[in-house]
Amino acid sequence: MEPLDSANRPRLLVVDDEAALRDVLARYFVHNNFDVRAAADAGQARALIATAVPDLVLVDVNMPGESGLSLARWLRETHPRVGLVMLTGAADAVDRIVGLEVGADDYVTKPFETRELLARLRNLLRRLSPGPATPPPANPRRARFGLCELDLDARRLLRCDDGSEVPVSATEFDLLALFARHPNRPLNRDQIMSHGHNRSWDALDRSIDLRVMRLRRKIEPNPDKPRVLKTVRSVGYMYVPDGE
């Protein structure tokens, strides 16, 4: 299943209990220049990740035994820089919400178009890519977010008190970077969603609210009374640099 020369190909792990779907996705992504491995359950996925950490993981939410959500939570805690996309049923809104809460970068509902899934993964891969190696700047671009500081060049969120890294997903980093570029300016959900996912927001999509809530837990001294990522009623959210 793996290509002969996979050194320069993005590494994708497909985790789904449906053998036919695993085979279709593996063949499709190998054809599109991915280095693909596949797992039938969370246990196999953990074993494969132990041998080589992938760049992207595509996880089905509903699997027998350990659920995809549990695997996603473990993956986000242990490998925060890995791109994570969840596969959910069309009617499983609760699973999509929980998936975003545990730190998934994106979700795709079944049934789906493989071309759309490919576009989503390539878009996420671009956001994860550090780009060509360059000497570190003399004055790194940084933005203060409450208890933390965002290093825009290194794509890291650091605690101000001890400098330790706070794990954030690619989507969470992009959201903070978007706020950092627009301080003290209210951003509506459509602007945020279009920036992060190249798609329009609808009234039933809570992904932005869930990600803001997740970020508040990491940066706000009191997440229940946010001062850095403020809610602007009937509009969206606003980053207040002096809110800390």
Tab-separated table of C-alpha atoms in Angstrom:
chain	number	residue	atom	x	y	z
A	1	MET	CA	0.000	0.000	0.000
A	2	GLU	CA	2.867	2.407	0.719
A	3	PRO	CA	4.683	4.003	-2.221
A	4	LEU	CA	8.260	2.931	-2.868
A	5	ASP	CA	9.609	6.439	-2.309
A	6	SER	CA	7.684	8.028	0.541
A	7	ALA	CA	10.406	10.251	1.991
A	8	ASN	CA	8.935	13.512	0.731
A	9	ARG	CA	5.278	12.604	0.907
A	10	PRO	CA	2.980	13.757	3.716
A	11	ARG	CA	2.292	10.919	6.129
A	12	LEU	CA	-1.412	10.112	6.536
A	13	LEU	CA	-2.923	7.645	8.989
A	14	VAL	CA	-6.478	6.483	8.202
A	15	VAL	CA	-8.354	5.010	11.177
A	16	ASP	CA	-11.708	3.393	10.340
A	17	ASP	CA	-13.276	0.040	11.172
A	18	GLU	CA	-14.806	-0.299	7.675
A	19	ALA	CA	-12.284	-2.298	5.658
A	20	ALA	CA	-13.753	-1.286	2.292
A	21	LEU	CA	-13.588	2.418	3.131
A	22	ARG	CA	-10.042	2.110	4.479
A	23	ASP	CA	-8.960	0.463	1.239
A	24	VAL	CA	-10.652	3.090	-0.948
A	25	LEU	CA	-9.157	5.982	1.009
A	26	ALA	CA	-5.702	4.413	1.128
A	27	ARG	CA	-5.619	3.837	-2.630
A	28	TYR	CA	-6.987	7.296	-3.367
A	29	PHE	CA	-4.500	9.138	-1.183
A	30	VAL	CA	-1.536	7.043	-2.337
A	31	HIS	CA	-2.536	8.000	-5.880
A	32	ASN	CA	-2.485	11.645	-4.731
A	33	ASN	CA	1.066	11.431	-3.402
A	34	PHE	CA	0.437	10.665	0.273
A	35	ASP	CA	2.325	8.088	2.291
A	36	VAL	CA	-0.628	6.175	3.757
A	37	ARG	CA	-0.986	3.744	6.609
A	38	ALA	CA	-4.309	2.381	7.820
A	39	ALA	CA	-5.674	1.062	11.118
A	40	ALA	CA	-8.910	-0.768	11.867
A	41	ASP	CA	-9.207	0.481	15.438
A	42	ALA	CA	-7.667	2.741	18.041
A	43	GLY	CA	-5.291	0.037	19.287
A	44	GLN	CA	-3.766	-0.461	15.853
A	45	ALA	CA	-3.559	3.297	15.391
A	46	ARG	CA	-1.629	3.758	18.646
A	47	ALA	CA	0.804	1.011	17.633
A	48	LEU	CA	1.420	2.604	14.239
A	49	ILE	CA	1.873	6.068	15.766
A	50	ALA	CA	4.431	4.603	18.181
A	51	THR	CA	6.579	3.541	15.218
A	52	ALA	CA	6.224	6.787	13.223
A	53	VAL	CA	4.209	9.915	14.006
A	54	PRO	CA	2.082	10.915	10.984
A	55	ASP	CA	1.551	14.435	9.693
A	56	LEU	CA	-2.214	13.949	9.416
A	57	VAL	CA	-4.691	11.562	11.014
A	58	LEU	CA	-8.154	10.851	9.642
A	59	VAL	CA	-10.286	9.254	12.379
A	60	ASP	CA	-13.789	7.794	12.250
A	61	VAL	CA	-15.733	8.833	15.344
A	62	ASN	CA	-17.842	5.687	15.687
A	63	MET	CA	-15.690	2.576	16.008
A	64	PRO	CA	-16.140	-0.540	18.147
A	65	GLY	CA	-14.055	-0.642	21.304
A	66	GLU	CA	-12.232	2.599	21.971
A	67	SER	CA	-14.040	5.394	20.141
A	68	GLY	CA	-12.489	7.773	17.664
A	69	LEU	CA	-13.155	10.608	20.102
A	70	SER	CA	-11.080	8.907	22.775
A	71	LEU	CA	-8.274	8.324	20.287
A	72	ALA	CA	-8.485	11.946	19.150
A	73	ARG	CA	-8.243	13.196	22.729
A	74	TRP	CA	-5.136	11.054	23.335
A	75	LEU	CA	-3.592	12.150	20.047
A	76	ARG	CA	-4.132	15.836	20.752
A	77	GLU	CA	-2.590	15.486	24.230
A	78	THR	CA	0.430	13.478	23.104
A	79	HIS	CA	1.058	14.895	19.609
A	80	PRO	CA	-0.463	18.403	19.471
A	81	ARG	CA	1.167	19.297	16.144
A	82	VAL	CA	-0.440	16.447	14.194
A	83	GLY	CA	-3.305	17.492	11.911
A	84	LEU	CA	-6.533	15.817	13.019
A	85	VAL	CA	-9.687	15.402	10.925
A	86	MET	CA	-12.761	13.538	12.199
A	87	LEU	CA	-15.197	11.507	10.084
A	88	THR	CA	-18.753	11.681	11.432
A	89	GLY	CA	-22.231	10.611	10.386
A	90	ALA	CA	-24.425	13.248	8.764
A	91	ALA	CA	-26.769	13.305	11.763
A	92	ASP	CA	-24.098	13.082	14.484
A	93	ALA	CA	-23.989	16.759	15.469
A	94	VAL	CA	-23.065	15.868	19.056
A	95	ASP	CA	-20.030	13.875	17.862
A	96	ARG	CA	-18.876	16.803	15.732
A	97	ILE	CA	-19.168	19.148	18.692
A	98	VAL	CA	-17.263	16.811	21.017
A	99	GLY	CA	-14.641	16.243	18.317
A	100	LEU	CA	-14.007	19.965	18.092
A	101	GLU	CA	-13.929	20.228	21.877
A	102	VAL	CA	-11.121	17.650	22.086
A	103	GLY	CA	-9.114	19.616	19.523
A	104	ALA	CA	-9.913	18.281	16.049
A	105	ASP	CA	-8.813	20.641	13.282
A	106	ASP	CA	-11.726	19.799	11.010
A	107	TYR	CA	-14.513	17.304	10.439
A	108	VAL	CA	-16.079	15.698	7.363
A	109	THR	CA	-19.513	14.101	7.353
A	110	LYS	CA	-20.290	10.755	5.715
A	111	PRO	CA	-21.028	10.265	2.889
A	112	PHE	CA	-18.402	12.593	1.456
A	113	GLU	CA	-16.675	13.407	-1.807
A	114	THR	CA	-13.097	12.168	-1.811
A	115	ARG	CA	-12.044	15.313	-3.706
A	116	GLU	CA	-13.451	17.494	-0.917
A	117	LEU	CA	-11.644	15.401	1.690
A	118	LEU	CA	-8.406	15.725	-0.304
A	119	ALA	CA	-8.840	19.505	-0.466
A	120	ARG	CA	-9.466	19.681	3.300
A	121	LEU	CA	-6.364	17.634	4.085
A	122	ARG	CA	-4.159	19.612	1.713
A	123	ASN	CA	-5.425	22.870	3.210
A	124	LEU	CA	-4.662	21.617	6.725
A	125	LEU	CA	-1.244	20.401	5.607
A	126	ARG	CA	-0.388	23.871	4.277
A	127	ARG	CA	-1.317	25.390	7.618
A	128	LEU	CA	0.849	22.848	9.437
A	129	SER	CA	3.865	23.340	7.187
A	130	PRO	CA	6.637	25.458	8.733
A	131	GLY	CA	7.777	26.530	5.262
A	132	PRO	CA	11.428	26.822	4.151
A	133	ALA	CA	14.050	27.007	6.839
A	134	THR	CA	15.121	30.550	7.621
A	135	PRO	CA	17.348	32.046	10.336
A	136	PRO	CA	15.347	33.010	13.427
A	137	PRO	CA	14.444	36.710	13.415
A	138	ALA	CA	16.261	39.013	15.836
A	139	ASN	CA	12.922	40.152	17.257
A	140	PRO	CA	10.390	37.333	16.966
A	141	ARG	CA	6.832	38.444	16.341
A	142	ARG	CA	4.864	37.756	19.479
A	143	ALA	CA	1.448	38.680	20.816
A	144	ARG	CA	0.315	38.530	24.439
A	145	PHE	CA	-2.839	36.513	25.098
A	146	GLY	CA	-3.611	36.684	28.801
A	147	LEU	CA	-1.546	34.049	30.597
A	148	CYS	CA	0.278	33.179	27.381
A	149	GLU	CA	2.287	34.614	24.537
A	150	LEU	CA	1.816	33.604	20.900
A	151	ASP	CA	5.025	33.169	18.899
A	152	LEU	CA	3.853	33.787	15.338
A	153	ASP	CA	7.146	32.751	13.744
A	154	ALA	CA	7.594	29.484	15.615
A	155	ARG	CA	3.827	28.746	15.625
A	156	ARG	CA	3.843	28.100	19.374
A	157	LEU	CA	1.799	29.235	22.359
A	158	LEU	CA	3.948	29.746	25.457
A	159	ARG	CA	3.101	30.379	29.079
A	160	CYS	CA	4.347	33.754	30.263
A	161	ASP	CA	5.334	32.556	33.739
A	162	ASP	CA	7.683	29.706	32.849
A	163	GLY	CA	7.964	29.672	29.052
A	164	SER	CA	6.492	26.185	28.758
A	165	GLU	CA	4.605	25.329	25.589
A	166	VAL	CA	0.808	25.114	25.694
A	167	PRO	CA	-0.457	22.500	23.215
A	168	VAL	CA	-2.661	23.983	20.486
A	169	SER	CA	-3.946	22.444	17.283
A	170	ALA	CA	-3.213	23.983	13.889
A	171	THR	CA	-6.721	25.409	13.781
A	172	GLU	CA	-6.430	26.889	17.267
A	173	PHE	CA	-3.110	28.519	16.370
A	174	ASP	CA	-4.595	29.962	13.167
A	175	LEU	CA	-7.503	31.379	15.137
A	176	LEU	CA	-5.158	33.088	17.613
A	177	ALA	CA	-3.009	34.382	14.740
A	178	LEU	CA	-6.100	35.833	13.085
A	179	PHE	CA	-7.019	37.654	16.301
A	180	ALA	CA	-3.421	38.848	16.697
A	181	ARG	CA	-3.582	40.486	13.263
A	182	HIS	CA	-6.829	42.271	14.148
A	183	PRO	CA	-6.542	43.518	17.756
A	184	ASN	CA	-9.464	45.441	19.253
A	185	ARG	CA	-11.559	44.707	16.171
A	186	PRO	CA	-14.733	42.596	16.365
A	187	LEU	CA	-14.660	39.654	13.950
A	188	ASN	CA	-17.896	37.941	12.991
A	189	ARG	CA	-18.221	34.185	12.663
A	190	ASP	CA	-18.336	34.254	8.877
A	191	GLN	CA	-14.999	36.087	8.725
A	192	ILE	CA	-13.458	33.618	11.155
A	193	MET	CA	-14.867	30.504	9.472
A	194	SER	CA	-13.914	31.672	5.988
A	195	HIS	CA	-10.350	32.283	7.169
A	196	GLY	CA	-9.995	28.935	8.911
A	197	HIS	CA	-11.896	26.552	6.662
A	198	ASN	CA	-12.601	28.273	3.352
A	199	ARG	CA	-16.309	27.755	3.878
A	200	SER	CA	-19.247	29.823	5.073
A	201	TRP	CA	-20.649	29.723	8.574
A	202	ASP	CA	-24.252	28.748	9.226
A	203	ALA	CA	-26.409	29.209	12.286
A	204	LEU	CA	-26.070	25.559	13.356
A	205	ASP	CA	-22.273	25.478	13.199
A	206	ARG	CA	-20.835	25.875	16.699
A	207	SER	CA	-17.215	25.128	15.789
A	208	ILE	CA	-16.021	28.716	16.257
A	209	ASP	CA	-17.719	29.058	19.647
A	210	LEU	CA	-16.247	25.745	20.782
A	211	ARG	CA	-12.724	26.681	19.726
A	212	VAL	CA	-12.928	30.060	21.416
A	213	MET	CA	-14.156	28.322	24.565
A	214	ARG	CA	-11.265	25.853	24.360
A	215	LEU	CA	-8.742	28.671	23.887
A	216	ARG	CA	-10.166	30.644	26.792
A	217	ARG	CA	-9.404	27.705	29.078
A	218	LYS	CA	-5.760	27.991	28.050
A	219	ILE	CA	-5.172	31.762	28.043
A	220	GLU	CA	-7.694	33.480	30.316
A	221	PRO	CA	-7.022	33.900	34.054
A	222	ASN	CA	-10.752	33.307	34.518
A	223	PRO	CA	-12.316	31.562	31.489
A	224	ASP	CA	-15.815	32.201	32.859
A	225	LYS	CA	-15.155	35.955	32.723
A	226	PRO	CA	-13.005	36.384	29.607
A	227	ARG	CA	-11.070	39.618	29.234
A	228	VAL	CA	-8.768	38.738	26.318
A	229	LEU	CA	-11.102	36.988	23.860
A	230	LYS	CA	-14.298	38.915	24.448
A	231	THR	CA	-17.745	38.104	23.117
A	232	VAL	CA	-19.296	40.934	21.122
A	233	ARG	CA	-23.039	40.406	21.257
A	234	SER	CA	-24.717	39.834	17.880
A	235	VAL	CA	-21.334	40.070	16.126
A	236	GLY	CA	-18.718	37.549	17.206
A	237	TYR	CA	-15.459	37.882	19.127
A	238	MET	CA	-12.758	40.483	19.739
A	239	TYR	CA	-9.151	40.155	20.877
A	240	VAL	CA	-8.239	42.739	23.516
A	241	PRO	CA	-4.436	42.791	24.005
A	242	ASP	CA	-4.696	44.809	27.199
A	243	GLY	CA	-7.313	42.481	28.645
A	244	GLU	CA	-4.772	40.528	30.630
